[in-house]
PDB file of C-alpha atoms in Angstrom:
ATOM      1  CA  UNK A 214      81.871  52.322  -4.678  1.00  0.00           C
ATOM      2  CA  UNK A 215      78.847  52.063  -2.613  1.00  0.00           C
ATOM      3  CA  UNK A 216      78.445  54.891   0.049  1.00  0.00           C
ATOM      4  CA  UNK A 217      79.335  52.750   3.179  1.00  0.00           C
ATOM      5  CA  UNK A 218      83.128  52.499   1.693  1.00  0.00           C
ATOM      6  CA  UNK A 219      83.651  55.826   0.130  1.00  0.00           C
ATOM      7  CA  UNK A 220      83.407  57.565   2.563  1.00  0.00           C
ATOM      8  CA  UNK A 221      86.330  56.214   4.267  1.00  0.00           C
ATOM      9  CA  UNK A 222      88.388  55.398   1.715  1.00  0.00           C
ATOM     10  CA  UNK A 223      88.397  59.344   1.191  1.00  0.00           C
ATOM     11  CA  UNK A 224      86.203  59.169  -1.833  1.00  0.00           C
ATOM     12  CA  UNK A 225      83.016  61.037  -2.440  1.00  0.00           C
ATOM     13  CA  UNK A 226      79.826  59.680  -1.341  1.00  0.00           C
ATOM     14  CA  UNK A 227      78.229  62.100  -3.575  1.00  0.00           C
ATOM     15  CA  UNK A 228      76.160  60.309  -6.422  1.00  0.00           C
ATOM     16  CA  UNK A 229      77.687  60.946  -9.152  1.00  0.00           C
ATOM     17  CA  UNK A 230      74.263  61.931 -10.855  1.00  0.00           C
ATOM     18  CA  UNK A 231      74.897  64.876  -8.801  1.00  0.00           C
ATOM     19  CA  UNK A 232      76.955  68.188  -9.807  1.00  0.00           C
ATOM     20  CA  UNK A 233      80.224  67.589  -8.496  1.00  0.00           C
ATOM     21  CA  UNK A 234      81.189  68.598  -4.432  1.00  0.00           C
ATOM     22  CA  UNK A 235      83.590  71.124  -3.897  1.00  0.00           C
ATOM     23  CA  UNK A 236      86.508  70.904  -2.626  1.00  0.00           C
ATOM     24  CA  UNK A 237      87.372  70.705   0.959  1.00  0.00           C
ATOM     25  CA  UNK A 238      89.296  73.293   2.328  1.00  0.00           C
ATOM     26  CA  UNK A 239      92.819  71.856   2.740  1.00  0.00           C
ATOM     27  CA  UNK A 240      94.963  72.792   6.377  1.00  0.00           C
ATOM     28  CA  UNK A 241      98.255  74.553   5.319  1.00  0.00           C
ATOM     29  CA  UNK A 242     101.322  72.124   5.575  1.00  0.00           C
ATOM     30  CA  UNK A 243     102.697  70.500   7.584  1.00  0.00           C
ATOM     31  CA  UNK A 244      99.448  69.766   9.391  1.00  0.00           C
ATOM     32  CA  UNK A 245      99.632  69.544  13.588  1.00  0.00           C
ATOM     33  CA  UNK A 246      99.381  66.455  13.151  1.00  0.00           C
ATOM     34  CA  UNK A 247     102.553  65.772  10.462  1.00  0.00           C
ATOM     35  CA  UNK A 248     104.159  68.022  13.065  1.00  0.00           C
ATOM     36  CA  UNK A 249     103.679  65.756  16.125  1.00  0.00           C
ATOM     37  CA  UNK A 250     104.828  63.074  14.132  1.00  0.00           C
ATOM     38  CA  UNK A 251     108.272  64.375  12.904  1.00  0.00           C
ATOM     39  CA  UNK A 252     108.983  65.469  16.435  1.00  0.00           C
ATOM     40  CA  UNK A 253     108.107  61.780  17.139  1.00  0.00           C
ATOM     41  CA  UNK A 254     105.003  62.635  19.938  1.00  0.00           C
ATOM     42  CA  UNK A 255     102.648  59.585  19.542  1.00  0.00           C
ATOM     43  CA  UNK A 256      99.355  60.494  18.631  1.00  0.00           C
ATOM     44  CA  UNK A 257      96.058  58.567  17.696  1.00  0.00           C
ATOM     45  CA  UNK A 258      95.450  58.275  13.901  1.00  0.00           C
ATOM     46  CA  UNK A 259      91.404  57.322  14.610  1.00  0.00           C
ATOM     47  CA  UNK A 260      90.965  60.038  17.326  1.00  0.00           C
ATOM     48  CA  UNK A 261      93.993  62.914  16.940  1.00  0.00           C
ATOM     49  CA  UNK A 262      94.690  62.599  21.195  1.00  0.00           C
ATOM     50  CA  UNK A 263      98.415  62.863  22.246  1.00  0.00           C
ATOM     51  CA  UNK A 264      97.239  62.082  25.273  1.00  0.00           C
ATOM     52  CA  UNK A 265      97.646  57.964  26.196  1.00  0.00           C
ATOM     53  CA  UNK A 266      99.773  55.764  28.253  1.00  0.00           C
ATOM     54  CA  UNK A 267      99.204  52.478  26.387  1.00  0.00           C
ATOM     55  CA  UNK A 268      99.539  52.929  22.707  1.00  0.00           C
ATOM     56  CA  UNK A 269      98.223  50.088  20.539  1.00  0.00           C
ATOM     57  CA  UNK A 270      98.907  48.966  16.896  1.00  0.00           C
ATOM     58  CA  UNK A 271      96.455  49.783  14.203  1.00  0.00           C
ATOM     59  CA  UNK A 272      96.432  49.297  10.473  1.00  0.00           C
ATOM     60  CA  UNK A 273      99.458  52.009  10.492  1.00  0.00           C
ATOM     61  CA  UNK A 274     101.834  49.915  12.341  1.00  0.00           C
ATOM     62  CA  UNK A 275     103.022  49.924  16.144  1.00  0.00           C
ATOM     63  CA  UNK A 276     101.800  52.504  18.523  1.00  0.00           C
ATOM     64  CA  UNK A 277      99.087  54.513  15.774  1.00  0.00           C
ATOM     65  CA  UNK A 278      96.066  53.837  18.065  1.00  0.00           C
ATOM     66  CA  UNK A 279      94.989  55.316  21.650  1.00  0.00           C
ATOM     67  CA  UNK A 280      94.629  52.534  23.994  1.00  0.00           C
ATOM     68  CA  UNK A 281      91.136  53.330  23.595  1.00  0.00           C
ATOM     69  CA  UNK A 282      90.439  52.932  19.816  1.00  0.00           C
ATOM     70  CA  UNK A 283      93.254  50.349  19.628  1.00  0.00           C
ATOM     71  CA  UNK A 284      91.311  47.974  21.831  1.00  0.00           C
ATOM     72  CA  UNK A 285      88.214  48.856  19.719  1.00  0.00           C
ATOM     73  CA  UNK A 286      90.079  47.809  16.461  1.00  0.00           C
ATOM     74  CA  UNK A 287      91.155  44.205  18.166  1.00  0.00           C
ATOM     75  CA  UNK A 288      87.855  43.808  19.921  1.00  0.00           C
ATOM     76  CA  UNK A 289      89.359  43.603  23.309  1.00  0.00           C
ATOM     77  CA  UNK A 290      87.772  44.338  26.634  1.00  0.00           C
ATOM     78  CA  UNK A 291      84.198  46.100  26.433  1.00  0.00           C
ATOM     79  CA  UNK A 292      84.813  46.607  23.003  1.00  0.00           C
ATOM     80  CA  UNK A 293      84.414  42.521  22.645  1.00  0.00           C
ATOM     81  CA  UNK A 294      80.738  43.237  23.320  1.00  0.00           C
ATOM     82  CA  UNK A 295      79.954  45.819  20.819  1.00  0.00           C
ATOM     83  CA  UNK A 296      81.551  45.755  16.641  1.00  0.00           C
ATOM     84  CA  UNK A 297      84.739  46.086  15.819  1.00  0.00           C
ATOM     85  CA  UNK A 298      86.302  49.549  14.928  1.00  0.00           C
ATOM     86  CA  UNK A 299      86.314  48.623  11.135  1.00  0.00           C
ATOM     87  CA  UNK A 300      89.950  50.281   9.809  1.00  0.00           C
ATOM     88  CA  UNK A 301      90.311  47.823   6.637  1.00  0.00           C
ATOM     89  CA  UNK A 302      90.125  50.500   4.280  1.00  0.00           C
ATOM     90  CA  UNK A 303      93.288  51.937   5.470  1.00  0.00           C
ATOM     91  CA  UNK A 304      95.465  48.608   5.577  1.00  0.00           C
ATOM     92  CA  UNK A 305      97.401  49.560   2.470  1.00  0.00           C
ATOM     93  CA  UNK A 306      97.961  52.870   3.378  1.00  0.00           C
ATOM     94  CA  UNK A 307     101.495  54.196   4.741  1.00  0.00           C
ATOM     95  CA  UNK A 308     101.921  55.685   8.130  1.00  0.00           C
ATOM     96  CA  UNK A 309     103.456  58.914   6.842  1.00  0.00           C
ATOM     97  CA  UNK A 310      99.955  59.409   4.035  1.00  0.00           C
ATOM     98  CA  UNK A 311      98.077  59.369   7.068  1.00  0.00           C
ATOM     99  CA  UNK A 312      98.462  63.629   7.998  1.00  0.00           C
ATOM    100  CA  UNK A 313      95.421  63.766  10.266  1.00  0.00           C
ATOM    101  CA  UNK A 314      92.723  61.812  12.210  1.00  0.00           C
ATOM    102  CA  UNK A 315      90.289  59.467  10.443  1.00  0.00           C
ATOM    103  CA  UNK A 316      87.785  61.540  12.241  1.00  0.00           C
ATOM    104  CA  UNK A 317      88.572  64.628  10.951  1.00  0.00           C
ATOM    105  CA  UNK A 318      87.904  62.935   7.258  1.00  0.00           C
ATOM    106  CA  UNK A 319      84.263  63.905   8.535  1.00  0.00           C
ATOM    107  CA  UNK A 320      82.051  67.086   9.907  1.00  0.00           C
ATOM    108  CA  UNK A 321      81.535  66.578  13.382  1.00  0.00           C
ATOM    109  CA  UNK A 322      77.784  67.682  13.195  1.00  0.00           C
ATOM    110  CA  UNK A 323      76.509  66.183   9.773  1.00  0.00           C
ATOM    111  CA  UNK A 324      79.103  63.313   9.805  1.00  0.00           C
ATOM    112  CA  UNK A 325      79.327  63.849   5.342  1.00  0.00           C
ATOM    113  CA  UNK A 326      83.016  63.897   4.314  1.00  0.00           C
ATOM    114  CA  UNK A 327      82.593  66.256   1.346  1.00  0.00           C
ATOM    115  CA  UNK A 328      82.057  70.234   0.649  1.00  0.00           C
ATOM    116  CA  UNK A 329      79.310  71.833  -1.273  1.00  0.00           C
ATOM    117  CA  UNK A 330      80.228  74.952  -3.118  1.00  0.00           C
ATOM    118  CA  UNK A 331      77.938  77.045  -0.720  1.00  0.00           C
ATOM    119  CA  UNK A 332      79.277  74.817   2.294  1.00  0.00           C
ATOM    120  CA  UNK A 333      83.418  74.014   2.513  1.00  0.00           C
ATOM    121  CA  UNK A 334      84.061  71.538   4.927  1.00  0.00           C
ATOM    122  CA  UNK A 335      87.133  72.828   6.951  1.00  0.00           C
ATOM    123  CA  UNK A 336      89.707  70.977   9.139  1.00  0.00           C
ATOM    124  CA  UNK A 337      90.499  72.520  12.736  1.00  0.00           C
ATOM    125  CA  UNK A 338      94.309  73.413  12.333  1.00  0.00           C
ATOM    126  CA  UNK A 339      94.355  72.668  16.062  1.00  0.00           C
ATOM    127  CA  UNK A 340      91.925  69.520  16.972  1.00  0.00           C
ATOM    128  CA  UNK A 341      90.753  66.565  15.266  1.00  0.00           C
ATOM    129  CA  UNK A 342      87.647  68.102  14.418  1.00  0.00           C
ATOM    130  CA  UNK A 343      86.528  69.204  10.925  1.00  0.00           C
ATOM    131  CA  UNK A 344      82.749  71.566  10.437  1.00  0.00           C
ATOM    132  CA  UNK A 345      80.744  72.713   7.301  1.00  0.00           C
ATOM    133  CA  UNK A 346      80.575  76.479   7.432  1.00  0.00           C
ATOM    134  CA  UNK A 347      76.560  75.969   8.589  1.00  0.00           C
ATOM    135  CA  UNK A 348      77.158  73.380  10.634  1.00  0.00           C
ATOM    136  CA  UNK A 349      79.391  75.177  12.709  1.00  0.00           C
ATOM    137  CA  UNK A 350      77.822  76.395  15.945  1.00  0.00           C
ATOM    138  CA  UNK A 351      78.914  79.696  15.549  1.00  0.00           C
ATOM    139  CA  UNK A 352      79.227  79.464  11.801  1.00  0.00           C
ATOM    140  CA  UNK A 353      82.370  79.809   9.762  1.00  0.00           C
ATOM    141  CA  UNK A 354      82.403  83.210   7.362  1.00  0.00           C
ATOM    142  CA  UNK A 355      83.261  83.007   4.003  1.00  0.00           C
ATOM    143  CA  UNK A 356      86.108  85.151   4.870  1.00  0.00           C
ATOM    144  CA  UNK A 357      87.563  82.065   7.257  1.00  0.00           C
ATOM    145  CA  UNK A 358      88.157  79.798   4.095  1.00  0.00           C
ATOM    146  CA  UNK A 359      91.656  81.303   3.569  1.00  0.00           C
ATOM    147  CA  UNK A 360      93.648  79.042   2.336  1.00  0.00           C
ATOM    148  CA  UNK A 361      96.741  80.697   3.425  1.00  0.00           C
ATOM    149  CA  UNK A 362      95.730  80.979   7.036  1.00  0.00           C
ATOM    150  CA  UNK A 363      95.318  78.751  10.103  1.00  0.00           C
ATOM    151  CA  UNK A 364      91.978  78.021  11.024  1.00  0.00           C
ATOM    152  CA  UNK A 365      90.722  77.234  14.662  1.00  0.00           C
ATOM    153  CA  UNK A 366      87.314  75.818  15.845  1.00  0.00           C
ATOM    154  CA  UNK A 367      87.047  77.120  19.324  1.00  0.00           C
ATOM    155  CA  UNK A 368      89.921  79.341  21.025  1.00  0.00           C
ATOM    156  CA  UNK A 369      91.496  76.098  23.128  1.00  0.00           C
ATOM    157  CA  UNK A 370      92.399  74.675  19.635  1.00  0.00           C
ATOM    158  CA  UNK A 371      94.998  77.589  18.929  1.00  0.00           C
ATOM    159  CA  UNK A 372      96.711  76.756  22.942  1.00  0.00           C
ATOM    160  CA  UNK A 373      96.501  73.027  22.016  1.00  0.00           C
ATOM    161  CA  UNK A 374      98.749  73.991  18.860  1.00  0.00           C
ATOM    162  CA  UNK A 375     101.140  76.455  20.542  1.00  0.00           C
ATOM    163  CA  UNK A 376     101.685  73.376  22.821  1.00  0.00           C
ATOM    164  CA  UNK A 377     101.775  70.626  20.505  1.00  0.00           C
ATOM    165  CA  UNK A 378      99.344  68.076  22.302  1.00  0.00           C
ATOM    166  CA  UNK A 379      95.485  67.070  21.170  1.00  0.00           C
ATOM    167  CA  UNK A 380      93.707  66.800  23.437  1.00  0.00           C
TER     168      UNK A 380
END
């Protein structure tokens, strides 16, 4: 698997040379995100918003894509200009696998989708953003990676999950 695919087909980019990546730090279930789907809220399964009018289809089905991302993965409007969002890896894979944003597959500083034993990469249990302990602004404590505990990047995260919307 060269390292353009594998990383968004959920697979390690890590050469495999290499001693093996720890594990990232799993969000206790049912995510936010498996949440907003059994209550039946549309949300965006590139981006994590709730927040969108127009709702477009995506490799999930009807309505999985913000009007924004939706248009990028059709290649209509200004997004006929640039490339296509490329979603292919995820055209076999069913709506209800899908339990959080393509986006937060990845750390939003360093952009690697995989942990290193020093380094967990944790998902926001609130947002569709996911950090490496260092690469955290603040950084995250070893204490944080609780695996039995909700974990929040910034304090708006927490409000956006008491009221069930991403924004």
């Amino acid at each position: 698997v060269d390292s353009d695919t594998a990383s968004l087909s959920g697979e390690s980019c890590v050469d495999s040379s290499d001693p093996a990546p720890a594990m990232v730090r799993e969000s206790l279930r049912p995510t936010i995100f498996e949440e907003l789907s059994h209550n039946g809220v549309d949300w965006c399964r590139y981006c994590g918003t709730t927040e969108g009018i127009n709702w477009r289809p995506g490799p999930w089905g009807k309505r999985t894509l913000c009007n924004k991302h939706g248009c990028d993965y059709k290649g209509y409007g200004f997004a006929s200009k640039m490339p296509r969002l490329n979603l292919k890896n995820f055209a076999d894979e069913m709506l209800e696998e899908r339990i959080r944003p393509v986006l937060q597959t990845f750390c939003q500083m360093c952009q690697q989708d995989f942990s290193e034993c020093d380094n967990v990469l944790i998902h926001c249990d609130g947002c569709h953003r996911a950090y490496h302990q260092d690469c955290h602004p603040e950084g995250i404590a070893d204490g944080d990676i609780r695996f039995d505990a909700r974990w929040y990047c910034e304090p708006s995260c927490r409000d956006n999950a008491r009221k069930r919307r991403i924004v």
